[in-house]
């Protein structure tokens, strides 16, 4: 269990919340969740209402059934992604002295349709399956190098040695940034993960740091385009207008937030399952063609992101009275373990009939990086199973998990024979 587990203070239930919809769950600090998140989720599905209100972390809604998560994800008029309304951001910028740095915003993830569409469109081409497939060989070479480095040691913390560095190095490569920046990026990812519910000013500072690290490269690629994502995005238009430095900074902070710790945690969940299941390692090593399907079933079985929304109007949703301004978490990990959607959801089953998981979300904000993430995950499993002998969890060093919006292992100590 994490040493940091201390429940946040419970607040009083607002009068409009029905008593039977209250369920006490702290998605950042619940001790059972931090010990074994998906076991805790299965227990929650059995005992909590499909939509409930928790008094923890300032009080908020949790949407957990597949049906309710699906509905809420698509209903952006009722569940908004605009935590700070665009009008307020414009007012903040207007109030700043001339020459102040631009406030980077992760767009399109924090803006609702219809404006969402114009910011999403340029990224769609940049992250298309074809564009991502072109990176596959480089990703494989990076994965192979990281695994060969740990192989002679007979054991390691997989999060620090492989799961963390791989997405960071892929990011640097895609963006045409020098590998020397790796330490800076990993420090920023760590900061991001260790502070899951930050003070908005801290979060702004972090985003400004990301934009500052990227600044010189952004300018260089505008003036000297190369074959990388930054150069490509400079050539796109947003709503018929040329991309500005501000737009480019927005995209960089978005991709930093959305792309780095997600893949890292996905690798952690998947490799933990493999380490616990030697028979699956043997099956996949003997039949590498099954790895793509296995990777999908691992995403369903261990879905791990929890996108937040803000309730946009007073309304009744799935029997719950909600008020404008309340927060609601789309608990995707529970939706993908809902027995009404997936038979025997706790079983990892390669021959499952329904494979339509929502680990990448659903609705207008569905993950733009899913093609890249899938390649990173599959290639990593392929290289791991081809290069390491059978591996197992180190019984002396139990896994520590973090909760929050991207839940996953902090440490994953593996052992193998050399
Ligand atoms: C296994 C890894 C990943 C998972 C599970 C994941 C999951 C998600 C989910 C659930 C959303 C929807 C968020 C919402 O509804 O508010 C999302 C959005 C997004 N993801 Fe991913 N993601 C992963 C990897 C990546 C990568 C590698 C990138 C790119 C480098 C990326 C880029 C994005 C972007 C840009 C959005 C925002 C899309 C929009 O708002 O229209 N993701 N992701």
XYZ file of C-alpha atoms and ligand atoms in Angstrom:
461
model
C 0.000 0.000 0.000
C 1.212 3.528 -0.698
C 2.756 5.261 2.290
C 0.991 8.460 1.186
C -2.503 7.030 1.663
C -4.356 9.511 3.874
C -7.980 10.124 2.960
C -8.938 13.669 2.037
C -11.421 15.292 4.410
C -15.079 14.421 3.728
C -17.378 17.390 3.080
C -21.055 17.535 4.024
C -23.517 16.211 1.472
C -25.347 19.010 -0.391
C -29.117 18.951 0.196
C -29.997 18.060 -3.421
C -27.930 14.832 -3.341
C -30.092 11.842 -2.379
C -28.831 9.829 0.606
C -28.846 6.548 -1.323
C -26.501 7.999 -3.976
C -23.697 8.715 -1.509
C -20.765 6.300 -1.600
C -17.492 7.058 0.116
C -14.624 6.697 -2.342
C -11.430 8.715 -2.527
C -10.039 8.103 -6.009
C -6.686 9.595 -5.006
C -6.137 7.986 -1.608
C -8.506 5.038 -0.993
C -6.140 2.458 0.625
C -7.669 -0.606 -1.075
C -7.609 1.217 -4.439
C -3.914 2.058 -4.052
C -3.165 -1.542 -3.133
C -5.022 -3.185 -6.025
C -7.031 -0.657 -8.058
C -8.994 -2.972 -10.309
C -9.937 -5.343 -7.467
C -11.323 -2.304 -5.607
C -13.237 -1.277 -8.741
C -14.860 -4.713 -9.081
C -15.973 -4.450 -5.461
C -17.326 -0.947 -6.102
C -19.324 -2.108 -9.125
C -20.944 -4.756 -6.932
C -21.838 -2.336 -4.112
C -22.116 1.260 -5.376
C -24.877 2.930 -7.427
C -24.104 3.353 -11.184
C -23.831 7.096 -10.568
C -22.829 8.169 -7.053
C -21.654 11.195 -5.114
C -18.538 10.941 -2.945
C -17.764 13.427 -0.175
C -13.996 13.154 -0.822
C -11.708 15.594 -2.666
C -14.150 18.450 -2.307
C -17.202 16.291 -3.148
C -17.964 15.150 -6.697
C -19.965 12.743 -8.846
C -18.577 9.413 -10.014
C -20.128 7.923 -13.139
C -19.268 4.231 -13.145
C -21.678 2.052 -15.170
C -20.797 1.527 -18.829
C -24.147 2.882 -19.966
C -23.909 6.063 -17.891
C -20.240 6.705 -18.792
C -21.058 6.251 -22.463
C -23.987 8.704 -22.288
C -22.132 11.335 -20.277
C -19.046 11.171 -22.534
C -21.162 12.059 -25.551
C -23.379 14.633 -23.889
C -20.986 17.596 -23.897
C -23.863 20.058 -23.455
C -24.427 18.583 -19.990
C -20.877 17.461 -19.120
C -18.392 20.113 -20.184
C -14.603 19.876 -20.511
C -14.178 23.641 -20.051
C -12.972 23.915 -16.461
C -11.963 27.494 -17.000
C -14.417 28.986 -19.521
C -12.827 30.398 -22.674
C -14.278 33.856 -21.949
C -12.452 33.893 -18.582
C -9.128 32.899 -20.194
C -9.526 35.672 -22.789
C -10.208 38.147 -19.980
C -7.098 36.961 -18.072
C -4.960 37.426 -21.188
C -6.429 40.854 -21.866
C -5.615 41.930 -18.284
C -1.932 40.953 -18.583
C 0.682 43.627 -19.405
C 1.750 43.769 -23.071
C 4.580 41.332 -23.888
C 3.510 38.807 -21.162
C 3.971 35.170 -22.103
C 0.948 33.460 -23.638
C -1.009 31.243 -21.225
C -0.749 27.771 -22.767
C -3.946 25.750 -22.764
C -4.263 22.064 -23.576
C -6.592 22.354 -26.568
C -8.754 20.595 -27.761
C -9.047 18.485 -24.572
C -10.298 21.462 -22.512
C -12.795 22.925 -24.944
C -16.282 21.748 -25.974
C -17.726 21.380 -29.463
C -18.303 23.201 -31.729
C -15.024 25.122 -31.055
C -13.371 21.800 -30.165
C -13.562 20.580 -33.765
C -11.336 23.269 -35.276
C -8.518 22.606 -32.777
C -8.803 18.831 -33.146
C -8.770 18.758 -36.970
C -5.040 19.574 -37.537
C -3.987 16.921 -35.010
C -6.081 14.253 -36.679
C -3.782 14.155 -39.735
C -0.617 14.422 -37.660
C -1.652 11.387 -35.548
C -3.261 9.312 -38.326
C -2.635 5.539 -38.410
C -0.394 6.013 -41.469
C 1.725 8.741 -39.845
C 2.093 6.662 -36.683
C 2.990 3.464 -38.533
C 5.937 5.351 -40.006
C 7.354 5.632 -36.476
C 7.044 1.947 -35.662
C 10.631 0.924 -36.500
C 12.076 3.740 -34.416
C 9.797 2.832 -31.502
C 10.883 -0.788 -31.783
C 14.557 0.202 -31.757
C 14.022 2.327 -28.625
C 12.120 -0.465 -26.849
C 14.791 -3.018 -27.774
C 17.566 -0.775 -26.512
C 15.874 -0.173 -23.143
C 15.185 -3.884 -22.649
C 18.699 -4.977 -23.660
C 20.072 -2.555 -21.093
C 18.187 -4.221 -18.191
C 18.481 -7.812 -19.417
C 21.860 -8.757 -17.861
C 20.751 -7.469 -14.452
C 18.136 -10.160 -13.678
C 15.726 -7.594 -12.251
C 14.748 -3.920 -12.189
C 12.027 -1.401 -11.440
C 10.344 -1.583 -14.822
C 8.582 1.785 -14.383
C 11.857 3.702 -13.999
C 13.896 1.733 -16.490
C 11.488 1.104 -19.378
C 7.832 2.167 -18.961
C 8.753 5.803 -18.185
C 11.625 6.386 -20.633
C 9.957 4.783 -23.674
C 7.094 7.301 -24.193
C 9.383 10.231 -23.335
C 11.951 9.142 -25.918
C 9.216 8.554 -28.509
C 7.893 12.054 -27.801
C 11.371 13.617 -28.216
C 11.874 11.735 -31.449
C 8.470 12.711 -32.866
C 8.962 16.323 -31.974
C 12.546 16.390 -33.233
C 13.807 17.377 -29.773
C 17.315 16.404 -28.643
C 17.630 13.313 -26.436
C 19.557 15.470 -23.911
C 16.146 16.926 -23.025
C 15.088 13.533 -21.650
C 15.968 14.328 -18.047
C 14.000 17.616 -18.188
C 10.947 15.877 -19.632
C 11.061 12.999 -17.206
C 11.289 15.489 -14.328
C 8.187 17.289 -15.650
C 6.274 14.010 -16.036
C 7.218 13.057 -12.490
C 6.044 16.409 -11.189
C 2.806 15.972 -13.127
C 2.211 12.524 -11.621
C 3.191 13.370 -8.061
C 0.712 16.228 -7.915
C -2.517 14.738 -9.184
C -4.911 17.458 -7.956
C -2.777 20.554 -8.283
C -3.434 24.125 -7.417
C -4.439 25.687 -10.796
C -1.536 28.179 -10.482
C 0.936 25.292 -10.077
C -0.582 23.587 -13.064
C -0.265 26.804 -15.087
C 3.383 27.140 -14.045
C 4.056 23.587 -15.198
C 2.392 24.209 -18.546
C 4.430 27.396 -18.957
C 7.592 25.371 -18.208
C 6.693 22.886 -20.939
C 6.058 25.735 -23.386
C 9.351 27.399 -22.366
C 11.366 24.195 -22.944
C 9.823 23.886 -26.402
C 10.133 27.564 -27.380
C 13.445 27.573 -29.299
C 12.582 24.359 -31.126
C 9.173 25.752 -32.131
C 10.764 28.845 -33.641
C 13.499 26.811 -35.331
C 10.997 24.444 -36.972
C 8.872 27.346 -38.176
C 11.922 28.804 -39.951
C 13.678 25.512 -40.875
C 11.008 22.823 -41.284
C 12.079 19.183 -40.920
C 10.337 15.829 -41.029
C 8.733 15.989 -37.583
C 5.378 16.723 -35.933
C 6.230 20.315 -35.020
C 7.109 21.194 -38.621
C 3.945 19.430 -39.799
C 1.702 21.304 -37.341
C 3.234 24.654 -38.393
C 1.953 23.934 -41.916
C -1.646 23.299 -40.831
C -4.378 25.890 -40.409
C -6.834 26.355 -37.576
C -10.198 27.478 -38.874
C -8.597 28.692 -42.115
C -5.924 30.775 -40.316
C -2.183 29.982 -40.198
C -1.012 28.357 -36.956
C 0.498 30.851 -34.491
C 3.204 30.368 -31.847
C 0.435 30.401 -29.228
C -1.416 27.568 -31.031
C 1.799 25.560 -31.211
C 2.403 26.018 -27.479
C -1.156 24.855 -26.802
C -0.600 21.695 -28.818
C 2.710 20.961 -27.107
C 1.298 21.178 -23.584
C -1.700 19.074 -24.638
C 0.459 16.324 -26.102
C 2.760 16.405 -23.107
C -0.163 15.955 -20.706
C -2.087 13.467 -22.822
C 0.707 11.332 -24.199
C 3.437 10.746 -21.668
C 2.125 9.335 -18.426
C -0.848 7.588 -20.090
C 1.353 5.211 -22.083
C 3.679 4.739 -19.126
C 0.840 3.626 -16.855
C -0.661 1.421 -19.580
C 2.664 -0.391 -19.902
C 2.800 -0.783 -16.115
C -0.651 -2.412 -15.875
C -0.011 -4.712 -18.832
C 3.452 -5.857 -17.743
C 2.195 -6.493 -14.209
C -0.479 -8.817 -15.602
C 2.097 -10.634 -17.756
C 4.481 -10.989 -14.805
C 1.651 -12.574 -12.799
C 0.695 -14.943 -15.617
C 3.632 -17.051 -16.885
C 1.252 -19.166 -19.007
C 0.222 -16.055 -20.954
C 3.875 -15.089 -21.461
C 4.471 -18.575 -22.904
C 1.401 -18.405 -25.177
C 2.321 -14.977 -26.539
C 6.023 -15.803 -26.960
C 5.034 -18.850 -28.984
C 2.375 -16.906 -30.974
C 3.480 -13.270 -31.282
C 0.574 -12.639 -33.672
C -1.728 -12.776 -30.626
C 0.056 -9.847 -28.972
C -2.065 -7.173 -30.686
C -5.275 -8.763 -29.350
C -3.712 -9.348 -25.943
C -2.738 -5.693 -25.777
C -6.378 -4.672 -26.434
C -7.734 -7.032 -23.793
C -5.161 -5.690 -21.321
C -6.419 -2.162 -22.063
C -10.001 -3.275 -21.325
C -9.166 -5.332 -18.223
C -6.970 -2.583 -16.787
C -8.505 0.636 -18.133
C -6.849 3.398 -16.136
C -7.827 6.965 -17.090
C -10.571 8.942 -15.372
C -11.456 12.057 -17.420
C -13.097 14.830 -15.392
C -16.073 16.936 -16.473
C -17.955 19.878 -15.085
C -21.751 19.715 -14.889
C -22.962 22.421 -17.296
C -26.568 22.833 -16.108
C -28.915 21.795 -13.327
C -30.319 18.429 -14.397
C -31.352 14.894 -13.493
C -28.918 12.324 -14.878
C -29.551 8.588 -14.443
C -31.624 9.306 -11.354
C -29.118 11.757 -9.824
C -29.954 15.435 -9.267
C -26.893 17.369 -10.405
C -26.182 21.078 -10.139
C -24.309 23.354 -12.542
C -20.637 23.669 -11.584
C -20.368 20.286 -9.816
C -17.561 17.982 -10.925
C -18.182 14.545 -12.411
C -15.511 11.909 -13.096
C -16.026 9.538 -16.030
C -14.781 6.367 -14.380
C -13.722 4.502 -17.538
C -11.934 1.742 -15.559
C -15.289 0.709 -14.025
C -17.184 1.007 -17.332
C -14.816 -1.524 -18.902
C -15.390 -3.930 -15.991
C -19.189 -3.606 -16.041
C -20.675 -7.137 -16.118
C -23.710 -5.819 -18.053
C -21.366 -4.966 -20.901
C -18.614 -7.579 -20.619
C -19.368 -11.140 -19.494
C -17.063 -12.208 -16.626
C -15.272 -8.869 -16.846
C -12.547 -9.833 -14.361
C -11.304 -12.578 -16.686
C -8.582 -11.752 -19.199
C -10.100 -13.484 -22.217
C -8.515 -13.371 -25.660
C -11.595 -14.904 -27.266
C -14.104 -12.456 -25.776
C -16.994 -11.596 -28.088
C -17.394 -7.929 -27.187
C -14.021 -6.223 -27.512
C -15.286 -2.650 -27.811
C -13.616 -1.217 -24.706
C -13.569 2.504 -23.952
C -10.062 2.757 -22.502
C -9.448 5.587 -25.020
C -12.716 7.300 -24.116
C -15.721 7.833 -26.345
C -17.431 10.883 -27.825
C -15.822 14.013 -29.270
C -12.699 13.830 -27.083
C -11.890 10.211 -27.886
C -8.125 9.787 -27.716
C -6.265 11.228 -30.682
C -3.133 9.335 -29.742
C -4.712 5.877 -29.696
C -2.878 4.722 -32.848
C 0.446 5.807 -31.390
C -0.374 4.352 -27.954
C -1.354 1.015 -29.486
C 1.923 0.831 -31.413
C 3.964 1.710 -28.322
C 2.182 -0.908 -26.199
C 2.280 -3.702 -28.776
C 5.893 -3.133 -29.758
C 6.938 -3.007 -26.119
C 5.190 -6.337 -25.353
C 6.689 -7.901 -28.500
C 10.221 -6.841 -27.671
C 9.862 -7.741 -24.000
C 8.585 -11.249 -24.701
C 11.187 -11.829 -27.417
C 14.174 -10.578 -25.420
C 13.628 -11.430 -21.741
C 13.239 -14.934 -20.341
C 10.115 -15.573 -18.215
C 9.780 -12.718 -15.734
C 7.926 -12.455 -12.422
C 7.067 -9.898 -9.739
C 9.646 -9.430 -6.990
C 7.775 -10.703 -3.887
C 10.038 -8.637 -1.609
C 9.057 -5.334 -3.268
C 5.285 -5.038 -3.663
C 3.854 -2.685 -6.284
C 2.948 0.841 -5.195
C 0.079 2.501 -7.085
C -1.071 6.106 -7.443
C -4.747 7.005 -7.987
C -6.139 10.120 -9.649
C -7.015 10.820 -13.260
C -4.327 8.524 -14.676
C -4.096 5.623 -12.242
C -1.186 3.189 -12.325
C 1.879 1.676 -10.713
C 4.628 3.919 -9.291
C 6.954 0.952 -9.032
C 6.986 -2.453 -10.688
C 9.909 -4.585 -9.533
C 10.468 -7.562 -11.805
C 12.860 -10.517 -11.564
C 14.102 -13.001 -14.176
C 16.869 -15.581 -14.348
C 20.124 -14.662 -16.085
C -2.624 3.956 -23.465
C -2.442 5.255 -23.611
C -3.539 6.267 -23.666
C -4.786 6.237 -23.101
C -5.415 5.129 -22.257
C -5.433 7.480 -23.456
C -6.721 7.819 -23.085
C -7.367 8.970 -23.463
C -8.721 9.305 -23.096
C -9.618 8.465 -22.207
C -9.006 10.497 -23.674
C -10.334 11.257 -23.567
C -10.233 12.337 -22.520
C -11.540 13.041 -22.272
O -12.590 12.528 -22.641
O -11.490 14.117 -21.647
C -7.847 10.918 -24.416
C -7.765 12.093 -25.138
C -6.640 12.483 -25.822
N -5.453 11.771 -25.953
Fe -5.047 9.957 -25.201
N -4.581 8.232 -24.228
C -3.421 7.530 -24.379
C -2.307 7.926 -25.095
C -2.210 9.074 -25.827
C -1.051 9.465 -26.615
C 0.220 8.645 -26.796
C -1.328 10.685 -27.163
C -0.503 11.565 -28.063
C 0.728 11.787 -28.016
C -2.669 11.040 -26.736
C -3.319 12.181 -27.095
C -4.598 12.509 -26.731
C -5.246 13.749 -27.116
C -4.626 14.842 -27.975
C -6.529 13.747 -26.541
C -7.576 14.848 -26.616
C -8.527 14.620 -27.726
C -9.634 15.651 -27.770
O -9.875 16.336 -26.774
O -10.250 15.753 -28.819
N -3.162 10.044 -25.927
N -6.855 9.968 -24.274
